[in-house]
Amino acid sequence: MSEKTHIDIEYTAKLARINLTDAEKEKLSGQLDSIIGYVEKLEELDTDGVEPTAHPHPVYNVWQEDEVKGELSTEEALKNAPAQRDNMIVVPKVVD
Amino acid sequence: MSEELYYKSASELSELLDKKELSAVDLMKATIARTKQVEEKVGAFNSYDEVDALAQADASDARRAAGNSLGPLDGIPVGIKDNLAVNGQPLTCSSKMLEKFVSPYDATCIEKLKSQGAVLWGRLNLDEYAMGSSTENSAFKTTSNPWNLDCIPGGSSGGSAAAAAAGQAVMTLGSDTGGSIRQPASHCGVVGLKPTYGRVSRYGLAAFASSLDQVGPLTRSVKDAALLLQAISGHDERDSTSYRTETQNFVAALEKLRGRKWTLGLPKEYFASAADTPAMKPVLEAIEFYKSLGCEVKEVSLPHTDYAVATYYIIATAEASSNLARYDGIRYTHRAEKFDAKDSVDIYCQSRAEGFGEEVKRRIILGTYVLSSGYYDAYYLKAQKVRTLIRQDFEKAFENVDALLTPTSPTPAFKKGEKSSDPLSMYLSDIYTISANLAGIPGMSLPCGYSDGLPVGLQILGKPFKEDELLAIANEFEAAHPFKDQHPSL
């Protein structure tokens, strides 16, 4: 799997929605290559026929009644917004 | 405040409060004074609200005066890790991303503490978004180990462990995703308990890796750990992974299970790697103590131990990359002021670049990579399968033993800055704690001695939902070795 151990940092950072500086790209790229190289040791194990574990305890179909409970008011929900006006979150103009 | 008071346990203080020999307001005032006295050295708190805490204490006194005490926690100051939601208080996760965030609601464990009259005291420092093993990744400050201020307190609940050890709170809450309660508890010489996954609701805990995170207590005594665990456990319909099980009386279990001859397992893989380290000596002595009690101690094997850290860093970062996608600079987080707004994605990308610290970026990007097209099966699915093998190792070991004894951490607390530039070496410091989170089993760390003046922890791992047994096993040791009465000089 050695071809996998070089992370395409540009592409992955874009997927992760994080802008990185050139210095960060260089530093992270080296560190992540080393971590990915380390985690590749899992390949040593034969896991054919092993069921994956997504949760420590199996949980299936946890439902609750669809009823309104004491939820946040509009004011409370917007209190932490970086910018708000007229009960709406303001976002910068992105189209002309 | 006399040392006798600020290092007293919750159960002792509760008795004084009940007898009216102490008021909750006086206790809170003394806790505030102690906090201020040592905070410059320890740096455990991101923030605290004295007026609010004193008002809570005053309300507690009024309840007691009216004969309406809400139980043993009524009036007891409890410090809260700054990734748990307390209505009206900051919730920063020690991140610039949430620097100005004020929580509009209470986490379930906070609601429970309030309903039992506990005084919620302060917001305790952590590694940003609970990612780290030293509390050096906080965007705001580095907490110091109260036993040696040049050393780290452990992480990510470093603020919680340090505050409990320094007498700045009677007890504290932390969260544990890969050892974040047990490892700092070990380094700071306090008791830390990670409950079985699903025992404590995660509602209101800022999510890092949802299938691994669990809230739990850090206290100076085993009995206090039992008390606080009892207060916060129970099924919660707001958390779909919360387990439907009866809440046990963990405090009563301490007496009920006293003197039982336990069968204890020593995982050979844990001891092989650490046999010669100085920190092992107290652990080996603790094992001898259990033998002297008449407990049977036998070697067991957890053959996939060597794969746990790799499995963890795939699963935890994958879940983190998904959970932290919500921090987009739009609704409630830091928003970049200057960005090249070709489209809204630019706002997200620049806000996240400014808001997240280095370790968080590293983990989000690693998690994004292992989930990305072409790599999912090789990394994420593979890790989930290895997780099954790790769980099966424990199931098999627990067929023959009641609990496992291991070191909590390979070394005592290390010096600040020592591992900051090498993430992989930092990740390996959680090597003994991580498997419990992957398997979902409970684990605790108990002070068992010192190495070069720094505390060393004994880890006890148990069967799912057998916290009562872990506490009882720990209680036997503590009764004969009162490390709870030894404190750092500050």
Coordinates of C-alpha atoms in Angstrom, one line a residue, chain B:
Chain B
M1 CA -9.4 28.1 53.8
S2 CA -7.6 25.4 55.7
E3 CA -6.2 22.6 53.7
E4 CA -8.3 20.2 55.8
L5 CA -11.4 21.8 54.2
Y6 CA -10.4 22.3 50.5
Y7 CA -9.1 18.7 50.2
K8 CA -12.1 17.1 51.9
S9 CA -14.2 14.7 49.8
A10 CA -17.7 15.4 48.7
S11 CA -19.1 12.8 51.1
E12 CA -17.3 14.4 54.1
L13 CA -18.4 17.9 53.0
S14 CA -21.9 16.7 52.5
E15 CA -22.0 15.5 56.1
L16 CA -20.7 18.9 57.4
L17 CA -23.4 20.7 55.3
D18 CA -26.1 18.4 56.6
K19 CA -25.0 19.0 60.2
K20 CA -25.0 22.8 59.5
E21 CA -21.4 22.9 60.5
L22 CA -20.7 24.4 57.1
S23 CA -22.8 26.4 54.6
A24 CA -22.7 25.9 50.9
V25 CA -21.9 29.6 50.5
D26 CA -18.9 29.3 52.8
L27 CA -17.8 26.2 50.9
M28 CA -18.1 28.0 47.6
K29 CA -16.3 31.1 48.9
A30 CA -13.5 28.9 50.1
T31 CA -13.4 27.1 46.7
I32 CA -13.2 30.4 44.9
A33 CA -10.4 31.6 47.3
R34 CA -8.4 28.3 46.7
T35 CA -9.0 28.6 42.9
K36 CA -7.5 32.1 42.9
Q37 CA -4.7 31.2 45.2
V38 CA -3.2 28.6 42.8
E39 CA -4.8 29.3 39.4
E40 CA -1.8 31.4 38.2
K41 CA 0.4 28.3 38.7
V42 CA -2.0 25.6 37.6
G43 CA -4.1 27.3 34.9
A44 CA -6.9 24.8 35.0
F45 CA -9.8 27.2 34.3
N46 CA -10.8 28.8 31.0
S47 CA -13.3 30.9 32.9
Y48 CA -15.4 31.0 36.0
D49 CA -18.5 32.9 37.2
E50 CA -18.2 33.7 40.9
V51 CA -21.6 35.5 41.1
D52 CA -23.4 32.6 39.5
A53 CA -21.7 30.0 41.7
L54 CA -22.4 31.9 44.9
A55 CA -26.1 32.2 43.8
Q56 CA -26.2 28.5 43.3
A57 CA -24.7 27.9 46.7
D58 CA -27.1 30.3 48.3
A59 CA -30.0 28.5 46.8
S60 CA -28.6 25.2 48.2
D61 CA -28.4 26.7 51.7
A62 CA -32.0 27.8 51.4
R63 CA -33.1 24.3 50.5
R64 CA -31.2 22.8 53.4
A65 CA -32.6 25.4 55.8
A66 CA -36.1 24.5 54.6
G67 CA -35.4 20.8 55.0
N68 CA -35.4 20.1 51.3
S69 CA -31.9 19.0 50.6
L70 CA -31.6 17.4 47.2
G71 CA -29.0 14.8 48.4
P72 CA -25.3 14.3 48.9
L73 CA -24.3 16.6 46.1
D74 CA -26.4 19.5 47.2
G75 CA -24.0 22.5 47.7
I76 CA -20.9 20.6 46.4
P77 CA -18.8 22.6 43.8
V78 CA -18.3 20.5 40.7
G79 CA -15.9 21.8 37.9
I80 CA -17.0 21.2 34.3
K81 CA -14.8 20.4 31.3
D82 CA -15.3 23.2 28.8
N83 CA -16.9 20.9 26.2
L84 CA -20.1 20.3 28.2
A85 CA -23.1 22.6 27.7
V86 CA -24.1 24.7 30.7
N87 CA -27.0 27.0 30.0
G88 CA -25.8 30.7 30.0
Q89 CA -22.2 29.8 30.4
P90 CA -19.4 29.8 27.8
L91 CA -18.7 26.6 25.9
T92 CA -15.4 27.0 24.1
C93 CA -14.0 23.5 23.7
S94 CA -10.7 25.5 24.2
S95 CA -11.0 26.6 20.6
K96 CA -11.0 29.9 18.9
M97 CA -13.9 28.5 16.8
L98 CA -16.2 28.7 19.8
E99 CA -14.4 31.5 21.7
K100 CA -17.5 33.7 21.9
F101 CA -20.1 30.9 22.2
V102 CA -22.5 30.9 25.1
S103 CA -24.5 27.7 25.5
P104 CA -28.3 28.1 25.2
Y105 CA -29.1 24.8 27.0
D106 CA -27.9 22.3 29.5
A107 CA -26.2 18.9 28.7
T108 CA -28.2 16.0 30.3
C109 CA -25.4 15.3 32.8
I110 CA -25.5 19.0 33.8
E111 CA -29.3 18.9 34.1
K112 CA -28.9 15.9 36.4
L113 CA -26.3 17.7 38.6
K114 CA -28.5 20.8 38.8
S115 CA -31.5 18.7 39.9
Q116 CA -29.4 17.2 42.7
G117 CA -28.2 20.7 43.8
A118 CA -24.6 20.5 42.8
V119 CA -22.9 23.9 42.4
L120 CA -21.5 24.1 38.8
W121 CA -18.2 25.7 39.1
G122 CA -16.1 27.0 36.2
R123 CA -15.1 25.9 32.7
L124 CA -12.1 23.7 32.7
N125 CA -9.3 23.7 30.1
L126 CA -8.9 20.8 27.7
D127 CA -7.1 20.0 24.5
E128 CA -9.0 21.7 21.7
Y129 CA -12.2 19.7 21.0
A130 CA -10.8 17.1 23.4
M131 CA -8.1 16.1 20.9
G132 CA -4.8 15.5 22.6
S133 CA -3.0 13.8 25.5
S134 CA -1.4 16.8 27.2
T135 CA -3.8 19.8 27.3
E136 CA -1.1 21.7 25.3
N137 CA -3.5 21.9 22.3
S138 CA -5.8 24.4 24.0
A139 CA -6.1 27.6 22.0
F140 CA -6.1 29.6 25.3
K141 CA -3.5 28.3 27.7
T142 CA -1.4 25.3 28.9
T143 CA -2.5 23.8 32.2
S144 CA 0.3 22.7 34.5
N145 CA 0.6 19.5 36.5
P146 CA 0.0 20.5 40.1
W147 CA 2.7 18.0 41.2
N148 CA 5.3 19.5 38.9
L149 CA 4.5 22.7 37.2
D150 CA 7.0 22.0 34.4
C151 CA 5.0 19.0 33.4
I152 CA 1.8 18.5 31.5
P153 CA -1.3 17.4 33.4
G154 CA -2.2 14.9 30.7
G155 CA -5.1 15.3 28.4
S156 CA -7.6 16.0 27.1
S157 CA -9.3 16.5 30.5
G158 CA -6.1 18.1 31.9
G159 CA -8.0 21.1 33.4
S160 CA -10.5 18.8 35.1
A161 CA -7.7 16.5 36.6
A162 CA -5.5 19.4 37.6
A163 CA -8.4 21.3 39.3
A164 CA -9.4 18.2 41.3
A165 CA -5.8 17.6 42.3
A166 CA -5.1 21.2 43.3
G167 CA -8.3 21.5 45.4
Q168 CA -9.9 24.0 43.1
A169 CA -13.1 22.0 42.9
V170 CA -14.3 19.1 45.1
M171 CA -14.9 17.0 42.0
T172 CA -14.9 17.5 38.2
L173 CA -16.4 16.1 35.0
G174 CA -14.3 15.2 32.0
S175 CA -14.9 13.3 28.8
D176 CA -12.9 10.2 27.6
T177 CA -12.6 9.3 23.9
G178 CA -9.3 7.4 24.0
G179 CA -8.2 7.9 27.6
S180 CA -9.0 11.5 28.2
I181 CA -10.3 11.0 31.7
R182 CA -8.0 8.1 32.8
Q183 CA -4.7 9.4 31.5
P184 CA -4.8 12.9 33.1
A185 CA -6.2 11.3 36.3
S186 CA -3.1 9.1 36.3
H187 CA -0.8 12.0 35.7
C188 CA -2.4 14.2 38.4
G189 CA -2.9 11.6 41.0
V190 CA -6.7 11.5 41.1
V191 CA -9.4 8.9 40.4
G192 CA -10.8 9.0 36.9
L193 CA -13.6 6.8 35.6
K194 CA -14.7 6.3 32.0
P195 CA -18.1 4.6 32.2
T196 CA -19.4 1.9 29.8
Y197 CA -20.4 3.5 26.5
G198 CA -24.1 4.4 26.8
R199 CA -24.1 4.6 30.6
V200 CA -24.0 8.4 30.6
S201 CA -25.8 10.5 28.1
R202 CA -23.7 12.4 25.5
Y203 CA -26.5 15.0 24.9
G204 CA -24.8 18.3 25.4
L205 CA -21.3 17.0 25.1
A206 CA -19.5 18.7 22.1
A207 CA -19.1 15.7 19.9
F208 CA -15.6 14.5 18.9
A209 CA -15.9 10.8 18.0
S210 CA -19.5 9.8 18.8
S211 CA -19.0 6.0 19.0
L212 CA -16.2 6.5 21.6
D213 CA -16.9 9.6 23.7
Q214 CA -18.2 9.1 27.2
V215 CA -18.6 11.6 30.1
G216 CA -17.2 10.6 33.5
P217 CA -16.0 11.8 36.9
L218 CA -12.5 12.9 38.1
T219 CA -12.4 12.9 41.9
R220 CA -9.9 12.6 44.8
S221 CA -11.5 9.5 46.2
V222 CA -13.1 6.3 44.9
K223 CA -16.3 7.0 46.9
D224 CA -16.6 10.4 45.3
A225 CA -16.3 8.8 41.9
A226 CA -19.1 6.4 42.8
L227 CA -21.2 9.4 44.0
L228 CA -20.7 11.5 40.9
L229 CA -21.1 8.6 38.5
Q230 CA -24.4 7.7 40.1
A231 CA -25.5 11.3 39.8
I232 CA -24.9 11.5 36.0
S233 CA -25.8 8.0 34.8
G234 CA -29.1 6.8 33.3
H235 CA -31.0 6.4 30.1
D236 CA -31.7 9.6 28.1
E237 CA -34.1 9.6 25.2
R238 CA -32.3 12.6 23.7
D239 CA -29.2 10.4 23.1
S240 CA -30.1 7.5 20.8
T241 CA -27.0 5.6 21.9
S242 CA -27.9 5.9 25.6
Y243 CA -28.4 2.4 27.1
R244 CA -31.6 1.3 28.7
T245 CA -30.4 0.0 32.0
E246 CA -31.2 0.4 35.6
T247 CA -29.0 3.0 37.4
Q248 CA -27.2 1.2 40.2
N249 CA -26.4 2.5 43.6
F250 CA -22.6 2.7 43.1
V251 CA -22.0 4.0 46.6
A252 CA -23.8 1.2 48.3
A253 CA -22.0 -1.3 46.0
L254 CA -18.7 -0.3 47.7
E255 CA -19.8 -1.8 50.9
K256 CA -21.8 -4.6 49.4
L257 CA -18.9 -6.0 47.3
R258 CA -16.2 -5.4 50.0
G259 CA -13.9 -8.3 50.7
R260 CA -14.9 -10.3 47.6
K261 CA -12.0 -12.4 46.2
W262 CA -11.7 -11.1 42.7
T263 CA -10.1 -12.9 39.8
L264 CA -8.0 -10.3 38.1
G265 CA -6.3 -10.6 34.7
L266 CA -3.0 -9.1 33.6
P267 CA -2.9 -8.6 29.8
K268 CA 0.5 -9.9 28.9
E269 CA 0.7 -7.5 25.9
Y270 CA 0.4 -4.5 28.2
F271 CA 3.1 -5.6 30.5
A272 CA 5.6 -6.9 28.0
S273 CA 6.3 -3.4 26.6
A274 CA 6.5 -1.6 29.9
A275 CA 8.1 -4.1 32.2
D276 CA 11.3 -2.1 32.9
T277 CA 10.0 1.4 33.1
P278 CA 10.2 3.1 36.5
A279 CA 6.4 3.9 36.4
M280 CA 5.7 0.1 36.5
K281 CA 7.0 -0.4 40.0
P282 CA 4.0 1.0 41.8
V283 CA 1.7 -0.9 39.4
L284 CA 3.4 -4.2 40.2
E285 CA 3.2 -3.5 43.9
A286 CA -0.5 -2.8 43.5
I287 CA -0.9 -6.2 41.9
E288 CA 1.0 -7.8 44.8
F289 CA -1.4 -6.1 47.1
Y290 CA -4.4 -7.8 45.4
K291 CA -2.7 -11.1 45.7
S292 CA -2.2 -10.5 49.4
L293 CA -5.9 -10.0 49.7
G294 CA -6.5 -13.5 48.4
C295 CA -7.5 -12.4 44.9
E296 CA -6.5 -14.7 42.1
V297 CA -4.3 -13.0 39.6
K298 CA -3.7 -14.6 36.2
E299 CA -2.2 -13.7 32.9
V300 CA -4.5 -13.1 30.0
S301 CA -4.0 -12.2 26.4
L302 CA -5.4 -9.4 24.3
P303 CA -3.7 -10.3 21.1
H304 CA -4.9 -7.3 19.0
T305 CA -3.5 -4.7 21.5
D306 CA -0.8 -3.7 19.1
Y307 CA -3.4 -2.6 16.5
A308 CA -5.5 -0.5 18.9
V309 CA -3.8 2.9 18.4
A310 CA -4.0 2.5 14.6
T311 CA -7.6 1.5 14.7
Y312 CA -8.5 4.3 17.1
Y313 CA -6.8 7.0 14.9
I314 CA -8.8 5.9 11.9
I315 CA -12.2 5.7 13.6
A316 CA -11.8 8.7 15.9
T317 CA -10.6 11.0 13.1
A318 CA -13.2 9.8 10.6
E319 CA -15.9 10.5 13.2
A320 CA -14.3 13.9 14.1
S321 CA -14.1 15.0 10.5
S322 CA -17.9 14.3 10.2
N323 CA -18.8 15.9 13.6
L324 CA -16.7 19.0 13.1
A325 CA -18.2 19.7 9.7
R326 CA -20.9 21.6 11.5
Y327 CA -18.4 24.4 12.4
D328 CA -18.8 26.4 9.2
G329 CA -18.6 30.0 10.3
I330 CA -22.3 30.6 9.4
R331 CA -24.6 29.8 12.3
Y332 CA -22.8 30.0 15.6
T333 CA -19.0 29.8 15.2
H334 CA -16.1 32.0 14.3
R335 CA -16.5 33.6 10.9
A336 CA -13.5 34.9 8.9
E337 CA -13.9 38.6 8.1
K338 CA -11.7 38.5 5.1
F339 CA -12.1 35.9 2.5
D340 CA -12.1 35.6 -1.3
A341 CA -15.8 35.1 -1.7
K342 CA -16.1 33.3 -5.0
D343 CA -18.7 31.1 -3.4
S344 CA -20.0 30.3 0.1
V345 CA -17.5 27.4 0.4
D346 CA -14.7 30.1 0.7
I347 CA -16.4 31.4 3.9
Y348 CA -16.3 27.9 5.4
C349 CA -12.7 27.2 4.3
Q350 CA -11.3 30.4 5.7
S351 CA -13.4 30.4 8.9
R352 CA -12.2 26.9 9.6
A353 CA -8.6 27.8 8.8
E354 CA -8.7 30.6 11.3
G355 CA -10.9 28.9 14.0
F356 CA -9.3 25.5 14.3
G357 CA -5.8 24.8 15.8
E358 CA -3.1 22.6 14.3
E359 CA -4.1 19.3 16.0
V360 CA -7.8 19.7 15.1
K361 CA -6.9 20.4 11.4
R362 CA -4.5 17.4 11.4
R363 CA -7.3 15.1 12.6
I364 CA -10.0 16.5 10.4
I365 CA -7.8 16.1 7.3
L366 CA -6.7 12.6 8.3
G367 CA -10.4 11.7 9.0
T368 CA -11.4 13.1 5.6
Y369 CA -8.7 11.1 3.9
V370 CA -9.6 7.8 5.4
L371 CA -13.3 8.3 4.5
S372 CA -12.5 9.6 1.0
S373 CA -13.4 7.7 -2.2
G374 CA -11.0 4.9 -2.9
Y375 CA -9.7 4.7 0.7
Y376 CA -12.8 4.0 2.7
D377 CA -12.6 0.2 2.5
A378 CA -8.8 0.1 3.1
Y379 CA -8.9 2.3 6.1
Y380 CA -12.3 3.0 7.7
L381 CA -14.0 -0.3 7.1
K382 CA -10.8 -2.2 7.9
A383 CA -10.5 -0.4 11.2
Q384 CA -14.2 -1.2 12.1
K385 CA -13.4 -4.8 11.5
V386 CA -10.3 -4.7 13.7
R387 CA -12.4 -3.0 16.3
T388 CA -14.6 -6.1 16.3
L389 CA -11.5 -8.2 16.9
I390 CA -10.4 -6.0 19.8
R391 CA -13.9 -6.3 21.4
Q392 CA -13.7 -10.0 21.0
D393 CA -10.4 -10.1 22.8
F394 CA -11.9 -8.5 25.8
E395 CA -15.0 -10.7 25.7
K396 CA -12.8 -13.7 25.7
A397 CA -10.6 -12.4 28.5
F398 CA -13.6 -11.6 30.7
E399 CA -14.8 -15.2 30.4
N400 CA -12.1 -16.0 32.9
V401 CA -11.6 -12.9 35.0
D402 CA -13.7 -10.2 36.7
A403 CA -11.4 -7.3 35.7
L404 CA -8.1 -6.5 34.2
L405 CA -5.2 -4.6 35.8
T406 CA -2.8 -2.6 33.7
P407 CA -0.8 0.6 33.9
T408 CA -2.9 3.6 32.9
S409 CA 0.0 5.3 31.0
P410 CA 3.4 4.1 29.8
T411 CA 5.1 7.0 31.7
P412 CA 4.3 9.5 34.4
A413 CA 3.6 13.1 33.2
F414 CA 6.1 14.3 30.7
K415 CA 7.6 17.8 30.4
K416 CA 5.7 20.5 28.5
G417 CA 6.7 20.6 24.9
E418 CA 8.4 17.2 24.9
K419 CA 6.1 15.6 22.4
S420 CA 4.5 18.5 20.8
S421 CA 6.4 18.2 17.5
D422 CA 5.8 14.5 17.1
P423 CA 2.0 13.7 16.9
L424 CA 2.6 10.0 16.5
S425 CA 4.6 9.8 19.8
M426 CA 1.9 11.8 21.5
Y427 CA -0.8 9.4 20.2
L428 CA 1.1 6.4 21.6
S429 CA 0.9 7.9 25.1
D430 CA -2.7 6.6 25.1
I431 CA -1.7 3.1 24.2
Y432 CA -3.2 1.4 27.4
T433 CA -6.4 3.4 27.5
I434 CA -7.6 3.4 23.9
S435 CA -8.8 -0.2 23.6
A436 CA -11.5 0.3 26.3
N437 CA -13.1 3.0 24.2
L438 CA -13.0 0.8 21.1
A439 CA -14.6 -2.0 23.0
G440 CA -17.0 0.3 24.9
I441 CA -16.1 -1.2 28.3
P442 CA -15.6 0.8 31.5
G443 CA -12.2 1.7 32.8
M444 CA -10.8 3.7 35.7
S445 CA -7.5 5.0 36.8
L446 CA -6.5 5.0 40.5
P447 CA -3.5 6.6 42.1
C448 CA -1.1 3.8 43.1
G449 CA 2.2 5.4 43.8
Y450 CA 4.8 7.8 42.5
S451 CA 7.8 7.8 40.2
D452 CA 10.3 10.6 40.7
G453 CA 7.7 12.5 42.6
L454 CA 5.0 12.3 40.0
P455 CA 1.8 10.2 40.4
V456 CA 1.4 6.9 38.7
G457 CA -2.0 5.4 37.9
L458 CA -3.3 1.8 38.0
Q459 CA -5.9 1.1 35.4
I460 CA -8.8 -1.3 36.1
L461 CA -10.8 -2.4 33.1
G462 CA -14.1 -4.2 33.6
K463 CA -17.0 -5.9 31.9
P464 CA -19.7 -3.7 30.3
F465 CA -21.9 -2.1 33.0
K466 CA -19.8 -3.5 35.8
E467 CA -18.7 -0.1 37.1
D468 CA -19.8 -1.2 40.6
E469 CA -17.2 -4.0 40.5
L470 CA -14.4 -1.6 39.3
L471 CA -15.2 0.8 42.1
A472 CA -15.2 -1.9 44.7
I473 CA -11.9 -3.3 43.4
A474 CA -10.4 0.2 43.5
N475 CA -11.9 0.9 46.9
E476 CA -10.0 -2.1 48.5
F477 CA -6.7 -0.6 47.3
E478 CA -7.5 2.9 48.4
A479 CA -8.6 1.8 51.9
A480 CA -5.1 0.3 52.4
H481 CA -3.2 3.0 50.5
P482 CA -4.7 6.4 51.2
F483 CA -3.0 8.3 48.3
K484 CA -6.2 10.4 48.4
D485 CA -4.8 12.1 51.5
Q486 CA -1.5 13.1 49.8
H487 CA -1.6 16.3 47.8
P488 CA 0.8 18.4 45.7
S489 CA 2.5 21.3 47.4
L490 CA 1.3 24.5 45.7

